[in-house]
mmCIF file of C-alpha atoms and ligand atoms in Angstrom:
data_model
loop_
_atom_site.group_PDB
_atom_site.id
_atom_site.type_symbol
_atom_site.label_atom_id
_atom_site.label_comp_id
_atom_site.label_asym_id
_atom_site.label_seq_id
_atom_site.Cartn_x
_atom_site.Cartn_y
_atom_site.Cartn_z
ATOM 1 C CA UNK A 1 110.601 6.448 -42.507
ATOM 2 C CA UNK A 2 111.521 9.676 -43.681
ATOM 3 C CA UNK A 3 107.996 10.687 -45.817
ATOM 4 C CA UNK A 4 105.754 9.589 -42.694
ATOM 5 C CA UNK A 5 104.332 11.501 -39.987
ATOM 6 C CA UNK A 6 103.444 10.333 -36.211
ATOM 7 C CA UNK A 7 100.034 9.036 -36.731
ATOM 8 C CA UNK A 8 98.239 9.395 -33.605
ATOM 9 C CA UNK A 9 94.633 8.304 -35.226
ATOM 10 C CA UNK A 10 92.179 7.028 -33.349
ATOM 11 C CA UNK A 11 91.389 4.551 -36.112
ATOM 12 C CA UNK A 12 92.383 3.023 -38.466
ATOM 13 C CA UNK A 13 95.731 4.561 -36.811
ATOM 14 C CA UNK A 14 99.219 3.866 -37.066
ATOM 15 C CA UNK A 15 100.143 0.131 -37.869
ATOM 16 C CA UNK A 16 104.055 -1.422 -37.585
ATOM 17 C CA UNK A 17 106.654 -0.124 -40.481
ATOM 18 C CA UNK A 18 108.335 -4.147 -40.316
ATOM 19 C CA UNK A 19 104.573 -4.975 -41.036
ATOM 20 C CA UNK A 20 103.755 -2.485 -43.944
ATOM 21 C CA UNK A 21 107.204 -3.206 -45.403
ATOM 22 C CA UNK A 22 106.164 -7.064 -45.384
ATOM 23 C CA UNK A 23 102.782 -7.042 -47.086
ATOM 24 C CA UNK A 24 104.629 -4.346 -49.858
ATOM 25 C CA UNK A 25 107.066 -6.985 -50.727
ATOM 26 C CA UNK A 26 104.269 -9.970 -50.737
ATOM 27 C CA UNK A 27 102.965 -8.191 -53.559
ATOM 28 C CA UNK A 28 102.123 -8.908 -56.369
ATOM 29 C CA UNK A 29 103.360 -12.472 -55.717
ATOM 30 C CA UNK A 30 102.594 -14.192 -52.324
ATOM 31 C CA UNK A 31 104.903 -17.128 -51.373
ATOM 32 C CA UNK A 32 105.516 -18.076 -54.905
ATOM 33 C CA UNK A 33 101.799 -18.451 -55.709
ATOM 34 C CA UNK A 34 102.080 -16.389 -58.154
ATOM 35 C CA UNK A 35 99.570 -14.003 -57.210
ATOM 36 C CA UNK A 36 99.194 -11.275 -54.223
ATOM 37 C CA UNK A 37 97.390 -12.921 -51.233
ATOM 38 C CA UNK A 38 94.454 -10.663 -51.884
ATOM 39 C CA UNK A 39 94.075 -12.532 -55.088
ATOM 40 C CA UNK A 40 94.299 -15.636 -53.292
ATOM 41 C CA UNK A 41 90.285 -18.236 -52.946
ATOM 42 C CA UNK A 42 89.281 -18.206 -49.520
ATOM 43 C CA UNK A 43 89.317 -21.524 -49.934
ATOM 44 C CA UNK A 44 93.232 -22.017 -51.093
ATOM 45 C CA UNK A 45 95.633 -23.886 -48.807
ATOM 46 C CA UNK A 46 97.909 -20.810 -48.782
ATOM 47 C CA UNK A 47 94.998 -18.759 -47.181
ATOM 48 C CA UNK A 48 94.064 -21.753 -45.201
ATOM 49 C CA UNK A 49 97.695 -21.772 -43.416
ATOM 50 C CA UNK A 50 96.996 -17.893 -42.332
ATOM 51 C CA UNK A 51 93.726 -17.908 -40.957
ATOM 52 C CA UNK A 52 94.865 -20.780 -38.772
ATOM 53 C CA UNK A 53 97.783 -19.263 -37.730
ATOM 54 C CA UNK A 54 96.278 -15.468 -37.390
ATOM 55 C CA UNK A 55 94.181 -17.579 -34.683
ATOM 56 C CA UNK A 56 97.034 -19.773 -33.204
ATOM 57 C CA UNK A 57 98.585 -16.512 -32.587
ATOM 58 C CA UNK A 58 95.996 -15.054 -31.196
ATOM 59 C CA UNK A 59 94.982 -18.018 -28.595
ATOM 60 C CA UNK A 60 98.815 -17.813 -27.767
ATOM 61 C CA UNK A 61 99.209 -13.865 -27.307
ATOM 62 C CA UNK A 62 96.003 -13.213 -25.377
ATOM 63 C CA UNK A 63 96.437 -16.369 -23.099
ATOM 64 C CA UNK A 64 92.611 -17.595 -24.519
ATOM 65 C CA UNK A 65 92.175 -20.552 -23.112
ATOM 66 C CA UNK A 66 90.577 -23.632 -25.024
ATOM 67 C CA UNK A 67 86.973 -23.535 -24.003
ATOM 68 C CA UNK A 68 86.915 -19.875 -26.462
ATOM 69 C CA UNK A 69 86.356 -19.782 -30.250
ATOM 70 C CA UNK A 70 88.174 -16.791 -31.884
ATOM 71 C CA UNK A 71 85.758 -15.595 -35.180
ATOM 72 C CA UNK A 72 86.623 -13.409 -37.874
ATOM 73 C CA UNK A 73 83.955 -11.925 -38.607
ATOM 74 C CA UNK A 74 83.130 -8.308 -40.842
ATOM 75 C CA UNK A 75 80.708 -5.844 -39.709
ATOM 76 C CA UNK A 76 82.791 -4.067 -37.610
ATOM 77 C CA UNK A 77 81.782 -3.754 -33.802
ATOM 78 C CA UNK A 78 79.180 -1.927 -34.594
ATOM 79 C CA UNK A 79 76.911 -5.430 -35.946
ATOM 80 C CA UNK A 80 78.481 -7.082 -32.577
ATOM 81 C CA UNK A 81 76.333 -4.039 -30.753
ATOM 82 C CA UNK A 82 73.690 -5.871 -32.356
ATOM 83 C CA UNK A 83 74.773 -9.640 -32.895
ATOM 84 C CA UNK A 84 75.033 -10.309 -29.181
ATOM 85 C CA UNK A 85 71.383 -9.214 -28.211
ATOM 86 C CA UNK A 86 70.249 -10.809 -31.317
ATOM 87 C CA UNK A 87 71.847 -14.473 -30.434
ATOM 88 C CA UNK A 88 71.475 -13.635 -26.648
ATOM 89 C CA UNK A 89 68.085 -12.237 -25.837
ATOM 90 C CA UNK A 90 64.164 -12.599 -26.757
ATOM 91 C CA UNK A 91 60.858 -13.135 -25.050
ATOM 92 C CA UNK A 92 61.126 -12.438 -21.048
ATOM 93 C CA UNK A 93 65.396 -12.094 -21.281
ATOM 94 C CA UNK A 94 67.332 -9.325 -20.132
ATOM 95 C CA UNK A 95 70.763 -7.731 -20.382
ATOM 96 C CA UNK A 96 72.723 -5.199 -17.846
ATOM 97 C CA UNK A 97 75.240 -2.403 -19.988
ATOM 98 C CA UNK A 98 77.160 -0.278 -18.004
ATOM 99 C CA UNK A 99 77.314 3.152 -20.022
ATOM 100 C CA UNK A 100 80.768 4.679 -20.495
ATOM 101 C CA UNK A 101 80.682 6.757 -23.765
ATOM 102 C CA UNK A 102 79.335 7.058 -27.253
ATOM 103 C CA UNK A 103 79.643 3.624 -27.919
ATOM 104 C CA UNK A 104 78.167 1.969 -24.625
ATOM 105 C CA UNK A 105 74.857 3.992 -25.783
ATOM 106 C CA UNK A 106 75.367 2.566 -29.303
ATOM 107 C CA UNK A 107 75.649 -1.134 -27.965
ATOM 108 C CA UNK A 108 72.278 -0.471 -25.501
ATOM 109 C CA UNK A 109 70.306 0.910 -28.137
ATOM 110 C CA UNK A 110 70.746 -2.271 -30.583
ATOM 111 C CA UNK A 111 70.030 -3.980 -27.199
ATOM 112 C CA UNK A 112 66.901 -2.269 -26.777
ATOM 113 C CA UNK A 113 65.897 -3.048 -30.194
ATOM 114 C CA UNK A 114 65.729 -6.773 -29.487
ATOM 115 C CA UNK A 115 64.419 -6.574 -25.548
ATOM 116 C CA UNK A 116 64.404 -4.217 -22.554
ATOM 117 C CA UNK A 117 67.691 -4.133 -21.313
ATOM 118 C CA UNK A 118 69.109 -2.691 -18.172
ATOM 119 C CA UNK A 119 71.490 0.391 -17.500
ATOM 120 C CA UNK A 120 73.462 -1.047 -14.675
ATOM 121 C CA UNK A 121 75.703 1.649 -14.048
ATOM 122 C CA UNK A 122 76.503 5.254 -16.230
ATOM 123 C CA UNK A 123 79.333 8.017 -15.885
ATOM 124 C CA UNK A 124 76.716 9.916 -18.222
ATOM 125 C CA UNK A 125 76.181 12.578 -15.720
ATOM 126 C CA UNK A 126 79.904 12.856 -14.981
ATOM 127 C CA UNK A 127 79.939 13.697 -19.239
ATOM 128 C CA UNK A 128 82.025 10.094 -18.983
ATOM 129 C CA UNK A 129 85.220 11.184 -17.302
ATOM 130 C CA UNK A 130 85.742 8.268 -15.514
ATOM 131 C CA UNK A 131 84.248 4.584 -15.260
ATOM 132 C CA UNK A 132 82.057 4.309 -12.665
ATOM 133 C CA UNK A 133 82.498 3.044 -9.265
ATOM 134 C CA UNK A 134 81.718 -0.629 -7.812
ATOM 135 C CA UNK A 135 79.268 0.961 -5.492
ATOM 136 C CA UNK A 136 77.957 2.688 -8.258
ATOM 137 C CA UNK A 137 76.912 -0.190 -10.652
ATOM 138 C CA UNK A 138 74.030 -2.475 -9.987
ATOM 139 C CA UNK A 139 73.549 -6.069 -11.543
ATOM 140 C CA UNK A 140 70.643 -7.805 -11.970
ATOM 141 C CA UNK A 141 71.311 -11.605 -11.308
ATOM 142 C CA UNK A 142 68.870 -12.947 -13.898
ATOM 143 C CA UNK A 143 70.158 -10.645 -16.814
ATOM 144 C CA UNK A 144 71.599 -12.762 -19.551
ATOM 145 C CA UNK A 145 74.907 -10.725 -19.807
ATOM 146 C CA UNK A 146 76.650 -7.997 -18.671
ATOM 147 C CA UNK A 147 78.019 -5.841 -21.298
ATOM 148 C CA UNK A 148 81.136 -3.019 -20.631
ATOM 149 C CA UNK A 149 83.668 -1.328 -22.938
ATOM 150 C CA UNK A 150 86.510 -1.664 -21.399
ATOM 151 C CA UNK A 151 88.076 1.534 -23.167
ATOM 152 C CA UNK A 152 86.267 4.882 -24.044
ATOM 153 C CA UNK A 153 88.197 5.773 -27.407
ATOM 154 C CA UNK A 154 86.633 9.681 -27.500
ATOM 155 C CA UNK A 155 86.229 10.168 -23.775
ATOM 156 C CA UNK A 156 89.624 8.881 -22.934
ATOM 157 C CA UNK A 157 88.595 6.074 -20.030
ATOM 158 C CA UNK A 158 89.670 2.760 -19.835
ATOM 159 C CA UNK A 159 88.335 0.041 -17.077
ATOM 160 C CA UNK A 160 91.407 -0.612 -14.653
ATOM 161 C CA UNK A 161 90.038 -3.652 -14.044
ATOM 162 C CA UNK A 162 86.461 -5.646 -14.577
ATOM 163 C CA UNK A 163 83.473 -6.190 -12.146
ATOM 164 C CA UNK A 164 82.877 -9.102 -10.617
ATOM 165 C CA UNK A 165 80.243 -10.224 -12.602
ATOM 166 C CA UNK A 166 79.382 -13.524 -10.475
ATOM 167 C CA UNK A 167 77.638 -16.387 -12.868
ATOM 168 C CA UNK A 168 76.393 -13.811 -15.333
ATOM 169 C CA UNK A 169 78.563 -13.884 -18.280
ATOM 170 C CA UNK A 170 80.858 -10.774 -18.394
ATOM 171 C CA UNK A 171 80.665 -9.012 -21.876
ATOM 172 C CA UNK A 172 83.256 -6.183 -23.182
ATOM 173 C CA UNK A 173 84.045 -4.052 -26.254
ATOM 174 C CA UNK A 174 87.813 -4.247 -25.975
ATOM 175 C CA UNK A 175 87.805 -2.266 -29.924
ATOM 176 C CA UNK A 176 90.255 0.038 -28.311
ATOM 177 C CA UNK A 177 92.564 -1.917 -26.429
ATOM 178 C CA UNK A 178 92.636 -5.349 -27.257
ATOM 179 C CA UNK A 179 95.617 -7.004 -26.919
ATOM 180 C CA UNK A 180 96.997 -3.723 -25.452
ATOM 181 C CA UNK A 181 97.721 -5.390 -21.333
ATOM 182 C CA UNK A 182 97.039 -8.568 -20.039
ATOM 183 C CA UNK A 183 93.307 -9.603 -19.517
ATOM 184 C CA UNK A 184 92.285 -13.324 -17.858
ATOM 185 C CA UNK A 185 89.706 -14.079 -20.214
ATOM 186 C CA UNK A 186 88.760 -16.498 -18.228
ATOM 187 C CA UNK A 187 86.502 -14.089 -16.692
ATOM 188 C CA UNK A 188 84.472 -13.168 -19.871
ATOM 189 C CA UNK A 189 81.898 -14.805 -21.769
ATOM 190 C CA UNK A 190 82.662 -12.521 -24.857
ATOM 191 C CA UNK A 191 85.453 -10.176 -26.051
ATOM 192 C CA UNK A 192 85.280 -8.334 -29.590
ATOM 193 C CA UNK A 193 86.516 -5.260 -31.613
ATOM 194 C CA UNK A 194 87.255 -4.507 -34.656
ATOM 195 C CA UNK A 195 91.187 -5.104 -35.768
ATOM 196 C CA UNK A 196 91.315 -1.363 -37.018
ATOM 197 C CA UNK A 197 93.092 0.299 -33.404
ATOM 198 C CA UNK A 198 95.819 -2.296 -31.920
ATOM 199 C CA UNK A 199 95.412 -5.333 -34.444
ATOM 200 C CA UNK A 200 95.090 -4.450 -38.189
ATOM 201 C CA UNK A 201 93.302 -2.754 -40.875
ATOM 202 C CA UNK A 202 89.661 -2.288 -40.870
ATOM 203 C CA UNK A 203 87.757 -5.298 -42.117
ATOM 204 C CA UNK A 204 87.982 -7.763 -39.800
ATOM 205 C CA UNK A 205 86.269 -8.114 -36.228
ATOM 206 C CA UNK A 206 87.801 -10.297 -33.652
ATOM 207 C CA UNK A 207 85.096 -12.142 -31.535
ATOM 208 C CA UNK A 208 86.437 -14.333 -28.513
ATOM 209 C CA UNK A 209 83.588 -16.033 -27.205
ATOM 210 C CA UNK A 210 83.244 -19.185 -24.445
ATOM 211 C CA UNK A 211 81.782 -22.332 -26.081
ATOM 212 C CA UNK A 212 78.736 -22.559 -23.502
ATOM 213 C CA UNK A 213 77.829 -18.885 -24.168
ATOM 214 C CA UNK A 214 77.592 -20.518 -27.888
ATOM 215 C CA UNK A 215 75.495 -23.243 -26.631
ATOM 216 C CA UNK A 216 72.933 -20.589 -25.293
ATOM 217 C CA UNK A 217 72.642 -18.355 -28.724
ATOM 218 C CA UNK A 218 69.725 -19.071 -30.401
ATOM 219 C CA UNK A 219 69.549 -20.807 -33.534
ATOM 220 C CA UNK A 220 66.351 -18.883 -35.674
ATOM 221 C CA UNK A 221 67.774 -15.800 -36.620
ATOM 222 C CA UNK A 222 68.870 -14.911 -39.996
ATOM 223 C CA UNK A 223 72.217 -17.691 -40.831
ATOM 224 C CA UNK A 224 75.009 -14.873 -41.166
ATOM 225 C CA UNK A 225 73.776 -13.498 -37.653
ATOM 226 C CA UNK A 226 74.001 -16.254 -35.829
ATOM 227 C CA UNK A 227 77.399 -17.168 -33.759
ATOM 228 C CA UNK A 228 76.610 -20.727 -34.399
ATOM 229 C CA UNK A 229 76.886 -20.281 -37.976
ATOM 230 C CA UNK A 230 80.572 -18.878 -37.531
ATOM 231 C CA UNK A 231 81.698 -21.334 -35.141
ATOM 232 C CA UNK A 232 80.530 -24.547 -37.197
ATOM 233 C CA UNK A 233 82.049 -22.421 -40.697
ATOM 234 C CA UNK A 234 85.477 -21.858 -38.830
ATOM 235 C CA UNK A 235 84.810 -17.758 -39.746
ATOM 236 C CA UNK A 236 84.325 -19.477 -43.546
ATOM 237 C CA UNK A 237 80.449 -19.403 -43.928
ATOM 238 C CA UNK A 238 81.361 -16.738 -46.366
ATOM 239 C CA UNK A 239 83.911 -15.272 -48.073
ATOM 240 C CA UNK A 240 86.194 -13.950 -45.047
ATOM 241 C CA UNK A 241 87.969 -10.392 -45.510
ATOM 242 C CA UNK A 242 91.332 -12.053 -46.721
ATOM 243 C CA UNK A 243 93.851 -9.318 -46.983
ATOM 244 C CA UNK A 244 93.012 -7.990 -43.125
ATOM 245 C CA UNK A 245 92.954 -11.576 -41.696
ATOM 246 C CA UNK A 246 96.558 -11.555 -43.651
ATOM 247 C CA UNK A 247 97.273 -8.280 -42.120
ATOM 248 C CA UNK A 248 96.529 -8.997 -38.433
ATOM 249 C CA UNK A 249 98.484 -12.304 -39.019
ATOM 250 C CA UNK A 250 101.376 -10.219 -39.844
ATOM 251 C CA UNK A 251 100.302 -7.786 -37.175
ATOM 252 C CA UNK A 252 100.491 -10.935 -34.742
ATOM 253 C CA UNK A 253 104.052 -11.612 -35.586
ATOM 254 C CA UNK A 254 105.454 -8.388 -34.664
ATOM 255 C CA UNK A 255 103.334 -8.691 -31.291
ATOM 256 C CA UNK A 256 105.248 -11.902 -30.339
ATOM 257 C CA UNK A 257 108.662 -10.619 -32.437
ATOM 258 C CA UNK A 258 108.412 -7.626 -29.791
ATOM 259 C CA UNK A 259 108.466 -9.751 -26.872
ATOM 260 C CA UNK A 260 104.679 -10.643 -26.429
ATOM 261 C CA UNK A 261 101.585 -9.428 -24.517
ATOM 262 C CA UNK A 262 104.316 -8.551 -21.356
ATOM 263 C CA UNK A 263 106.000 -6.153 -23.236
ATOM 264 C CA UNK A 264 103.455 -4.391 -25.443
ATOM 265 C CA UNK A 265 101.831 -3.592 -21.805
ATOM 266 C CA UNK A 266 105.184 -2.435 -20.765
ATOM 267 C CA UNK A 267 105.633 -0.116 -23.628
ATOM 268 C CA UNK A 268 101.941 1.167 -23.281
ATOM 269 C CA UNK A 269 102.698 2.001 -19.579
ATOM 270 C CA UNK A 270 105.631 3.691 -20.272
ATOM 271 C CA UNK A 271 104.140 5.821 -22.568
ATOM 272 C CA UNK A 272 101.274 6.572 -20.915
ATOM 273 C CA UNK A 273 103.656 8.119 -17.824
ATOM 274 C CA UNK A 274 105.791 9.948 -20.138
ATOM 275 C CA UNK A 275 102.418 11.675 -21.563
ATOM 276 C CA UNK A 276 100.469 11.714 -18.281
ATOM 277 C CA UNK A 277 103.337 13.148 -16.569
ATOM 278 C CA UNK A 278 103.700 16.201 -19.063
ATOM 279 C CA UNK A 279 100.397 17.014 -18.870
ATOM 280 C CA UNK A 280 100.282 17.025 -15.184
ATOM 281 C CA UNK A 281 103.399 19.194 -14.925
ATOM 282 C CA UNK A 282 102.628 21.120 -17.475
ATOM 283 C CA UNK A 283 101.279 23.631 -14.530
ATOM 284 C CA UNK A 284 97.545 23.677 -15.841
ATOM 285 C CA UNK A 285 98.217 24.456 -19.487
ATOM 286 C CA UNK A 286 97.411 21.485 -21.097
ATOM 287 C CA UNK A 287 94.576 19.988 -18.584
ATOM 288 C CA UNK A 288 93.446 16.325 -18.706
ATOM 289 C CA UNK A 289 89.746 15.323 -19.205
ATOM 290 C CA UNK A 290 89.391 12.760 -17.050
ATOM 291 C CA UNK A 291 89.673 11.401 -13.326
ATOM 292 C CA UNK A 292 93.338 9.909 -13.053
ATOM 293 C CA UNK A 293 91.968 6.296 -11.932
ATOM 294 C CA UNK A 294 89.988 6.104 -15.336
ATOM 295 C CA UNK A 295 93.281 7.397 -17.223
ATOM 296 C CA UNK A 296 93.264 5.827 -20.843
ATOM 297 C CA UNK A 297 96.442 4.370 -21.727
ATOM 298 C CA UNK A 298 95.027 4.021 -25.768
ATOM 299 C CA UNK A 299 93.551 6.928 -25.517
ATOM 300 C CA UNK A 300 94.813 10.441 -24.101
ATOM 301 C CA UNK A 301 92.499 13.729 -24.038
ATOM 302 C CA UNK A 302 93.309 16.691 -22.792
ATOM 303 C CA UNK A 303 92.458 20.516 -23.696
ATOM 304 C CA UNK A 304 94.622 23.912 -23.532
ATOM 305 C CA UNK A 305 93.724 27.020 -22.669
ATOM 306 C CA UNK A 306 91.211 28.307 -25.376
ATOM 307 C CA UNK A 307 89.669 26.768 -28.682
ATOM 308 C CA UNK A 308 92.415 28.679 -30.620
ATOM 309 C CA UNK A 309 95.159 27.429 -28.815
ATOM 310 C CA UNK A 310 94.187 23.849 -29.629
ATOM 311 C CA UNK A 311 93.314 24.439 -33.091
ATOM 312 C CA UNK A 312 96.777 26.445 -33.179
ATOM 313 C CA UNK A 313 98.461 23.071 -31.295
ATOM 314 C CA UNK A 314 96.597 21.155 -34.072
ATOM 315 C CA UNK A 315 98.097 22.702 -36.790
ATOM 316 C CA UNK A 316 101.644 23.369 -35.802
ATOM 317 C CA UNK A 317 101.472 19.881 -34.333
ATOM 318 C CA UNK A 318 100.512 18.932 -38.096
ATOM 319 C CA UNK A 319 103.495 21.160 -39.822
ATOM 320 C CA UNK A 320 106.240 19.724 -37.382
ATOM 321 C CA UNK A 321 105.032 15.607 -38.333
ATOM 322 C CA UNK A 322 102.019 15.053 -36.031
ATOM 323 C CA UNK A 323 98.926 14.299 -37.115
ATOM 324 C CA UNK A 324 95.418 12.771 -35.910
ATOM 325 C CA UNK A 325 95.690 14.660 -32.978
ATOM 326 C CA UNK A 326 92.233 16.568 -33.005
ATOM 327 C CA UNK A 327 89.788 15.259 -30.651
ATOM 328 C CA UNK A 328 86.261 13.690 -31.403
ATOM 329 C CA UNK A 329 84.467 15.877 -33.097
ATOM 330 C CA UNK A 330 81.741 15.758 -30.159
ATOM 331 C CA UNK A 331 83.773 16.176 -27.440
ATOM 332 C CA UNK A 332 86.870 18.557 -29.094
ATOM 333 C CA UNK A 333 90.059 18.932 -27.657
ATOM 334 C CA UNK A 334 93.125 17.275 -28.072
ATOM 335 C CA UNK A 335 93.021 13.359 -28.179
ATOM 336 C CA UNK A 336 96.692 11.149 -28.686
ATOM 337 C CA UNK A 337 95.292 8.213 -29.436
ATOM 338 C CA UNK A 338 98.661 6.046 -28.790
ATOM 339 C CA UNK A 339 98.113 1.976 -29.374
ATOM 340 C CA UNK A 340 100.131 -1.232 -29.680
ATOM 341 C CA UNK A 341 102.162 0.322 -32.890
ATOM 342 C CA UNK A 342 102.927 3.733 -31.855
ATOM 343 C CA UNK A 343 107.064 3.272 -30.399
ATOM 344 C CA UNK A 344 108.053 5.261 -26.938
ATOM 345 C CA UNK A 345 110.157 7.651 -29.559
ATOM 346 C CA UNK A 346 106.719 8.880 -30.831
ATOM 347 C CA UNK A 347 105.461 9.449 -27.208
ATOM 348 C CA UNK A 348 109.207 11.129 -26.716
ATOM 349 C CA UNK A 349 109.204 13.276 -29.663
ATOM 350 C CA UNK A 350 105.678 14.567 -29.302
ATOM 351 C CA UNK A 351 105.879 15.388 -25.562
ATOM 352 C CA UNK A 352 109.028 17.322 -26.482
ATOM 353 C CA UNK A 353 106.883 19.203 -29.049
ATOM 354 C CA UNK A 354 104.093 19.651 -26.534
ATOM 355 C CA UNK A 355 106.617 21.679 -23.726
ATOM 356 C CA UNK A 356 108.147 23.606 -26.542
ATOM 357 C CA UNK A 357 104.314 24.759 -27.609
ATOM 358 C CA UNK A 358 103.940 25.368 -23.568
ATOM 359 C CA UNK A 359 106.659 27.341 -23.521
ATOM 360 C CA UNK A 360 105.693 29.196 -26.419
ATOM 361 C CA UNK A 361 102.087 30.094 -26.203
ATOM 362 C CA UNK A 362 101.454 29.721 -21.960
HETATM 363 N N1 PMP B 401 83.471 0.468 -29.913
HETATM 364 C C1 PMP B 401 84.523 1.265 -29.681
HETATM 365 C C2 PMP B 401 85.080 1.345 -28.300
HETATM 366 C C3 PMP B 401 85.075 2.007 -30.722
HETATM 367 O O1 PMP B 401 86.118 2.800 -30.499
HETATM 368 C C4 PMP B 401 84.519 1.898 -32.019
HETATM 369 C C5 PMP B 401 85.094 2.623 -33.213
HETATM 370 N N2 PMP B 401 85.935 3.633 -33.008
HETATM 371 C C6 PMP B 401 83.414 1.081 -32.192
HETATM 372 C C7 PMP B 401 82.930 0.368 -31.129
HETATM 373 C C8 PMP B 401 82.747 0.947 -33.541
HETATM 374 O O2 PMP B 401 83.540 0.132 -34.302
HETATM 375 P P1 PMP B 401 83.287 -0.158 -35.834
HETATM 376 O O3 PMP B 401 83.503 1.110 -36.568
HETATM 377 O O4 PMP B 401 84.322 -1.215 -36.117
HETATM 378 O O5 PMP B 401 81.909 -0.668 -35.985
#
């Protein structure tokens, strides 16, 4: 891997050398088909055998159990923001969204487009830093859903774990950590996010969603909107985004070739200490941005000093073979965004660079 840098991107970020190296040599001729799988009809047995097994993977990984559907759908998670009020709400229905960041506010406002929908809990005045409390959130029993993002990709806050929720069908934007820890999905009525952060390329946006929530989406909106549509089709209404369905197949593989869902979570936790536990030593020079319960273990921001010491840290970071490290550009900073793909020796090598720059410039 000599020509490539540690890509700490927030997304599209960083994505499994075994897995690039694959797709490289299935081109320009895919299983003896004589063509690259791109090239492939949505419609071909060859591509027929992957998006089946992209999904048998993921049932098996993620421990869905059978009453889900997994779609592959486009759009990103932005058109889920607005897909789930549009099959889930109307005349005289409501919704609860618990605000958390940039995106929370994104998925409300589509909400609001459709019906008057509740905030049930915000970290807003807290400028996000952490996920709000139980005591803090308030749910209205005759809401349709309750929708969360269960991690904050430019504040840096992840949910340690989910409300209780009761009978109202938990919701959550898991674009930034899907399949990064265990989950019981039992508890939610729908899951999304786009593949781009922990499962693929862009292109393709994984929706996990419980067959009686699909019973209860309405059935007049426009055909390519509606959940139904996507569930009957199998994700084939359309013409699906091939080459990323092929991708997070591959992806999928090297999730289960590196020991499963146990020990991606295992990895993510130990890098998470490594880089928590420099920052916090680091004797204030390199301060964290959020409360420590809230701690993101996809996402890590912290700030140094001054503006020109983190656009110094930036840079040099850049010149010695790290890159993406420049926070949000509304928040600033210094953000590691670290998923599935990103190895412990990554973690390692850039916490060694971070003490040297300490050392250096505190
Ligand atoms: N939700 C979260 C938590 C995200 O991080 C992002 C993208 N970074 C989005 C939603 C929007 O996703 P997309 O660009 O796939 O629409």
């Amino acid at each position: 891997m000599a020509d490539r840098i540690w890509n700490f991107n927030a997304g599209p970020s960083t994505l499994p050398l075994s897995v690039l190296e694959k797709a490289k040599s299935e081109i320009p001729n895919y299983a003896g088909t004589g063509m690259a799988f791109m090239e492939l009809s949505h419609r071909s047995k060859p591509y027929a055998a992957v998006h089946a097994e992209a999904k048998s993977l993921l049932f098996d990984l993620f421990a869905i159990p059978d009453n889900f559907k997994v779609l592959f759908l486009q759009g990103g998670a932005s058109l889920q923001f607005a897909m789930i009020p549009m099959n889930l709400l109307g005349e005289g229905k409501t919704a609860d969204y618990v605000i958390t960041g940039a995106w929370s506010k994104k998925a409300l406002k589509e909400a609001n487009i459709i019906a008057s929908a509740n905030v049930a809990g915000s970290s807003e005045e807290h400028n996000f830093n952490r996920i709000p409390k139980s005591e803090e959130l308030s749910f209205d029993p005759n809401a349709e859903y309750v929708h969360t993002t269960s991690n904050n990709t430019i504040s840096g806050t992840q949910w340690a774990s989910f409300p209780d929720t009761g009978s109202v069908p938990l919701i959550s934007d898991m674009s930034s950590d899907i399949l990064s820890r265990k989950v019981d999905v039992s508890k939610f009525g729908i899951i999304y996010g786009g593949a781009q952060k922990n499962l693929g390329p862009s292109g393709v946006t994984v929706v996990i969603i419980r067959d009686d929530i699909v019973e209860k989406c309405r059935d007049d909106i426009s055909t390519l909107l509606m959940y139904k549509t996507h569930v009957d089709k199998d994700s084939l209404f359309n013409t699906s985004p091939t080459y990323s369905i092929y991708l997070l197949k591959l992806v999928l593989e090297w999730v289960k070739e590196s020991g499963g869902l146990s020990a991606i979570e295992e990895s993510n936790e130990a890098k998470g200490k490594l880089l928590y536990g420099v920052i916090d030593s680091s004797e204030g020079f390199y301060r964290g941005t959020v409360e420590n319960d809230s701690r993101s273990l996809m996402n890590v921001t912290f700030r140094l000093p001054s503006e020109d010491l983190e656009a110094k840290f930036i840079a040099e970071a850049l010149s010695a073979g790290f890159g993406g490290l420049k926070g949000h550009r509304s928040v600033g900073g210094v953000r590691v965004s670290m998923y599935n793909a990103m190895p412990l020796e990554g973690i390692q090598a850039l916490t060694d660079f971070m003490a040297h720059f300490a050392g250096k410039n505190g």
